[in-house]
Amino acid sequence: MDMGSLLHQFLQQLINGISLGSIYALIALGYTMIYGILKLINFAHGDIYMLGAYFGFVATTMLGFSFVPAIIFAMVGAAIAGIIIERIAYRPMRNAPRIAILITAIGVSFLLEYGMMLIATPQPRTFPAVFAADVYHFGPLVVNSQQIVILVSAIILMAILTYIVQYTKIGKAMRAVSFDTDAARLMGINIDRVISATFALGSALAAAGGVLVGIYYNSIDPLMGMVPGIKAFVAAVLGGIGIIPGAMVGGIILGVVEAMVSGFISSTFRDAAAFGILIIILLYKPAGIFGKNVREKV
Amino acid sequence: MLKVSNLDVYYGAIHAIKDVSLEVPDGEIVTLIGSNGAGKSTTLHTISGLIKPKNGSIVFEDTDITGMAAHKIVGMGLCQVPEGRHVFANMTVMENLELGAYLRSDKAGIAEDMDKIFQKFPRLLERKTQVAGTLSGGEQQMLAMGRALMSRPRLLLLDEPSMGLAPLLVKEIFNIIKEINESGTTVLLVEQNANMALSIADKAYVLETGRIALAGTAQELASSEAVRKAYLGG
Ligand SMILES: Nc1ncnc2c1ncn2[C@@H]1O[C@H](COP(=O)(O)OP(=O)(O)OP(=O)(O)O)[C@@H](O)[C@H]1O
Ligand SMILES: [Mg+2]
C-alpha cells in the first residue's frame, strides 16, 4: 500500500470508528451515570439497548412512525422500563451486599433477553430502512447517510444530556447524590426520585443507541445487547467510570480503535483490541482517562 | 421546638444511643457535648432522618418526625450541617448554595438569601465560582453553614463546626453561630470544644457512651466540677 491509500484507509476507518463509537458512547453514558449514583454495574444495561431497538422496530413497522418520532418513542419506552426495573429489582436491594445486587443485575439481564425471545421469538428482525441510504463521496472517502444520522443524533443527545446534568435542578441533584448521598439527603433531595431519573435518562440514551444500530445494521435480535453492552462498559471504564465526559470519549476511542484494527489488521482481532487498550490505559491510569479525583480537604 | 424522647439507636448489635431525651426550646442555642464516640453525631443523624431509631420519638414543632424520610424533614425547616462539612467538592460554591435551596422555588427569595450569605461570609463571595474541594477547611465550614441556611431552617443542627480549625477561625465561626441564632434560627450545637460551646449556649447536655449524663443551663454545666474535669481541661 502506498502512502496515499494508507491515509485514505486511515481516514475512512476514522469515520467508521467515530460513528460506531458514538453508539458505544450513548450506551456507556447510562452505565456511567448509574454507577455514579448507585455504585452498581448495571449488567442489564445492554439489554435496555436491545429493548430500545425493539421499541423502535415496533414504532417503525407497526405504528408507521418516521425516524424522529420512532427514536423518541423508543427512548420513552426504555426510560419507563428503566424506572420499573430499578423500582422492582434494585431498590429492594439498596442496602444488600454489592455482590447480591450484581447478581440481581445479571438476573435482570437474562430476564430481558429471554423474555424478549418469548415475546418476539429468537429470530432476528429486519429493521426497516427509515430513510434512503444515500452514499456521499468526499474524494476517495465514502460516508453514508446512516453514519451522518448516527453521529448527528449522538451529538444532539449528548449535548442535551450535558445541559441537563450541568444546568438543571435534577442534574445538579444527580451530581450531588453521586458525590455524597447522605449530604444530598440533608439538602432535602429525594434520592429515590433522583435515582429513577438517572435510570430513565441512561435507559433512554441506550435505547437511542439501539434504534441507531438497528438502522445501521438493518437487523435486531434479543441477544444483540450482550456484546455492545460489554464494550460500552469497557468504554465507561476507559473514560473513568462515573464520569460523563469520560463515557463519551471512551466510547469514541473504543469505536475508532476497533475500526482501525478491523481495517488494517483483521476484524477477528477487533474485540481483543478493545480489551487490549483497556488494559494498557488502566495500567497507566487506573481510574480511567478522566479519572482524577478532586482532592478533598478535611 | 424540638423534643426528643427516650431515643434508642442501634448499629446492628451496637447500642449507640441509650434512652436519650432532650429538648430544644424555640429561639435558643442548645449544645450537646461529649467525647469521641459518645453518640453525638448519631443523635443528630437520627433527628435528621438519616438513621431510624429503634425506640423513642422525635417531635419537631408539634409534628412527629420519627422515622420520616430525611428530605421531608429538611422541608419542614430542620437542616443539619454534618460533621466534616461534606460540601460537594466537585461543584462550585454557587452550586453548593443552590443545592441548599433545593426544596425552594422562590427564585427572588433564593437570590436574596444568597446575597445575605455572601454578606455573612465575604470569603465565599470572592470564591463563588471556585470548586468547593479547593477551599480551605474554614471556608468549607462556612460554605456548609451557608448551604444549610439556604433552606431557611427554623432549627439548625451543627455537628462540630470547630473541628480542625485554628483558634481564631473557631472564634469567627462561633460568632457567626450567635448571629444566626440572634436573627431567629434555633440552634442545636454538637461540640467537643465544650468551652466555646458552653460560652454561647443557653442550655447544655452532656452525652457519655450513648447516655445523657448531665443536663442543665450552660452556666450550671460550665461551673460543674464533673464537667470541668472531664471536658474543660480542669
Ligand atoms: N455507621 C456505623 N456503624 C457502626 N457503628 C457506628 C457507626 N457510626 C457510629 N458508630 C458507633 O456509634 C458510636 C457513636 O458514634 P458517633 O459518631 O455518634 O459519636 P460522636 O459522639 O459523634 O463522636 P465524635 O466526637 O468522634 O464525632 C461509636 O461507638 C461509633 O463507633
Ligand atoms: Mg461525631
XYZ file of C-alpha atoms in Angstrom, chain A residues 69-248:
180
model
C -40.908 10.002 16.393
C -39.667 6.413 16.419
C -36.488 7.212 18.291
C -38.440 9.326 20.779
C -40.952 6.506 21.235
C -38.110 4.057 21.896
C -36.429 6.407 24.341
C -39.607 6.988 26.319
C -40.418 3.261 26.330
C -36.949 2.352 27.559
C -36.985 5.132 30.155
C -40.170 3.703 31.628
C -38.671 0.201 31.529
C -35.547 1.502 33.282
C -37.604 3.119 36.031
C -39.634 -0.053 36.541
C -36.530 -2.272 36.644
C -34.861 -0.072 39.242
C -38.029 0.049 41.276
C -38.712 -3.665 41.283
C -35.286 -5.260 41.090
C -32.729 -2.848 42.517
C -34.492 -0.686 45.063
C -35.309 -3.551 47.449
C -31.611 -4.468 47.284
C -30.370 -0.944 48.062
C -28.732 -1.972 51.322
C -27.836 -5.517 50.322
C -24.198 -6.557 49.809
C -22.740 -5.350 46.498
C -22.391 -8.881 45.144
C -26.091 -9.607 45.663
C -27.060 -6.539 43.622
C -24.630 -7.523 40.887
C -26.218 -10.954 40.674
C -29.644 -9.324 40.555
C -28.464 -7.229 37.603
C -27.300 -10.357 35.794
C -30.693 -11.908 36.526
C -32.481 -8.875 35.080
C -30.274 -9.148 32.002
C -31.314 -12.763 31.412
C -34.926 -11.895 32.087
C -34.888 -9.218 29.402
C -33.028 -11.369 26.870
C -35.133 -14.477 27.240
C -38.296 -12.524 27.909
C -37.808 -10.846 24.553
C -37.240 -14.229 22.903
C -40.547 -15.331 24.312
C -42.369 -12.278 23.026
C -40.593 -11.677 19.725
C -39.030 -15.114 19.035
C -35.250 -15.528 18.794
C -35.386 -14.759 15.063
C -33.521 -11.638 14.018
C -35.871 -8.981 12.690
C -35.190 -6.809 9.733
C -35.212 -3.211 10.805
C -36.928 -1.176 8.123
C -34.970 1.444 6.245
C -36.432 4.602 7.720
C -34.730 6.861 5.224
C -32.940 6.494 1.919
C -29.410 5.214 2.350
C -27.541 7.800 0.326
C -23.836 7.492 -0.142
C -21.678 10.567 -0.274
C -18.211 10.683 -1.745
C -15.659 13.107 -0.426
C -12.761 12.446 -2.773
C -11.905 8.829 -2.116
C -13.807 8.748 1.202
C -17.238 7.223 1.477
C -19.776 8.363 4.040
C -23.315 7.093 4.062
C -26.358 8.895 5.334
C -26.764 6.466 8.224
C -23.369 7.346 9.584
C -24.253 11.003 9.423
C -27.590 10.402 11.155
C -25.899 8.352 13.881
C -23.274 10.958 14.525
C -25.650 13.915 14.456
C -28.188 12.144 16.709
C -25.480 11.144 19.160
C -24.090 14.667 19.319
C -27.534 16.189 19.865
C -28.368 13.687 22.603
C -25.053 14.172 24.377
C -25.482 17.948 24.221
C -28.953 17.624 25.760
C -27.605 15.320 28.464
C -24.740 17.670 29.260
C -27.182 20.532 29.552
C -29.449 18.555 31.878
C -26.622 17.404 34.122
C -24.851 20.760 34.293
C -27.647 23.268 34.465
C -30.971 21.822 35.544
C -32.069 21.235 39.102
C -32.427 17.489 38.651
C -28.987 17.371 37.007
C -27.375 19.153 39.924
C -29.186 16.800 42.276
C -27.781 13.852 40.316
C -24.264 15.176 40.703
C -24.844 15.808 44.398
C -26.246 12.320 45.048
C -23.443 10.699 43.113
C -20.830 12.667 45.052
C -22.231 12.273 48.560
C -25.603 10.610 49.040
C -26.106 11.468 52.696
C -25.137 15.096 52.212
C -27.617 15.231 49.325
C -30.367 13.883 51.576
C -29.532 16.588 54.099
C -30.200 19.156 51.344
C -33.738 17.848 51.010
C -33.044 15.851 47.874
C -35.332 12.854 47.446
C -32.737 10.341 46.343
C -35.268 7.779 45.155
C -36.555 10.279 42.661
C -33.051 11.183 41.522
C -32.188 7.518 41.061
C -35.352 6.995 38.982
C -34.445 9.980 36.833
C -30.954 8.603 36.323
C -32.276 5.235 35.200
C -34.730 6.994 32.889
C -32.044 9.126 31.255
C -29.494 6.332 30.959
C -32.059 3.925 29.524
C -33.329 6.497 27.023
C -29.809 7.057 25.701
C -29.200 3.320 25.365
C -32.498 2.987 23.506
C -31.453 5.696 21.079
C -28.270 3.695 20.509
C -30.375 0.590 19.875
C -32.507 2.300 17.258
C -29.448 3.776 15.533
C -27.798 0.373 15.371
C -30.999 -1.131 14.021
C -30.915 1.440 11.249
C -27.217 0.891 10.614
C -27.135 -2.903 10.509
C -30.800 -3.433 9.469
C -31.093 -6.301 11.902
C -32.012 -6.706 15.545
C -32.330 -9.755 17.806
C -32.911 -10.441 21.525
C -29.223 -11.063 22.239
C -27.928 -8.035 20.354
C -27.224 -6.212 23.633
C -24.668 -8.627 25.044
C -21.507 -7.649 23.174
C -22.204 -3.910 22.808
C -23.187 -3.913 26.481
C -19.794 -5.255 27.490
C -17.990 -2.933 25.095
C -19.875 0.086 26.379
C -18.901 -0.974 29.869
C -15.287 -1.088 28.697
C -15.751 2.391 27.220
C -17.140 3.689 30.510
C -14.228 2.233 32.484
C -11.786 3.525 29.907
C -13.053 7.080 30.314
C -13.318 6.741 34.084
C -16.475 5.148 35.408
C -18.894 7.627 36.920
C -17.564 10.478 34.766
C -19.871 11.620 31.986
C -17.369 13.137 29.512
C -15.257 10.032 30.148
C -18.002 7.805 28.773
C -18.283 9.948 25.654
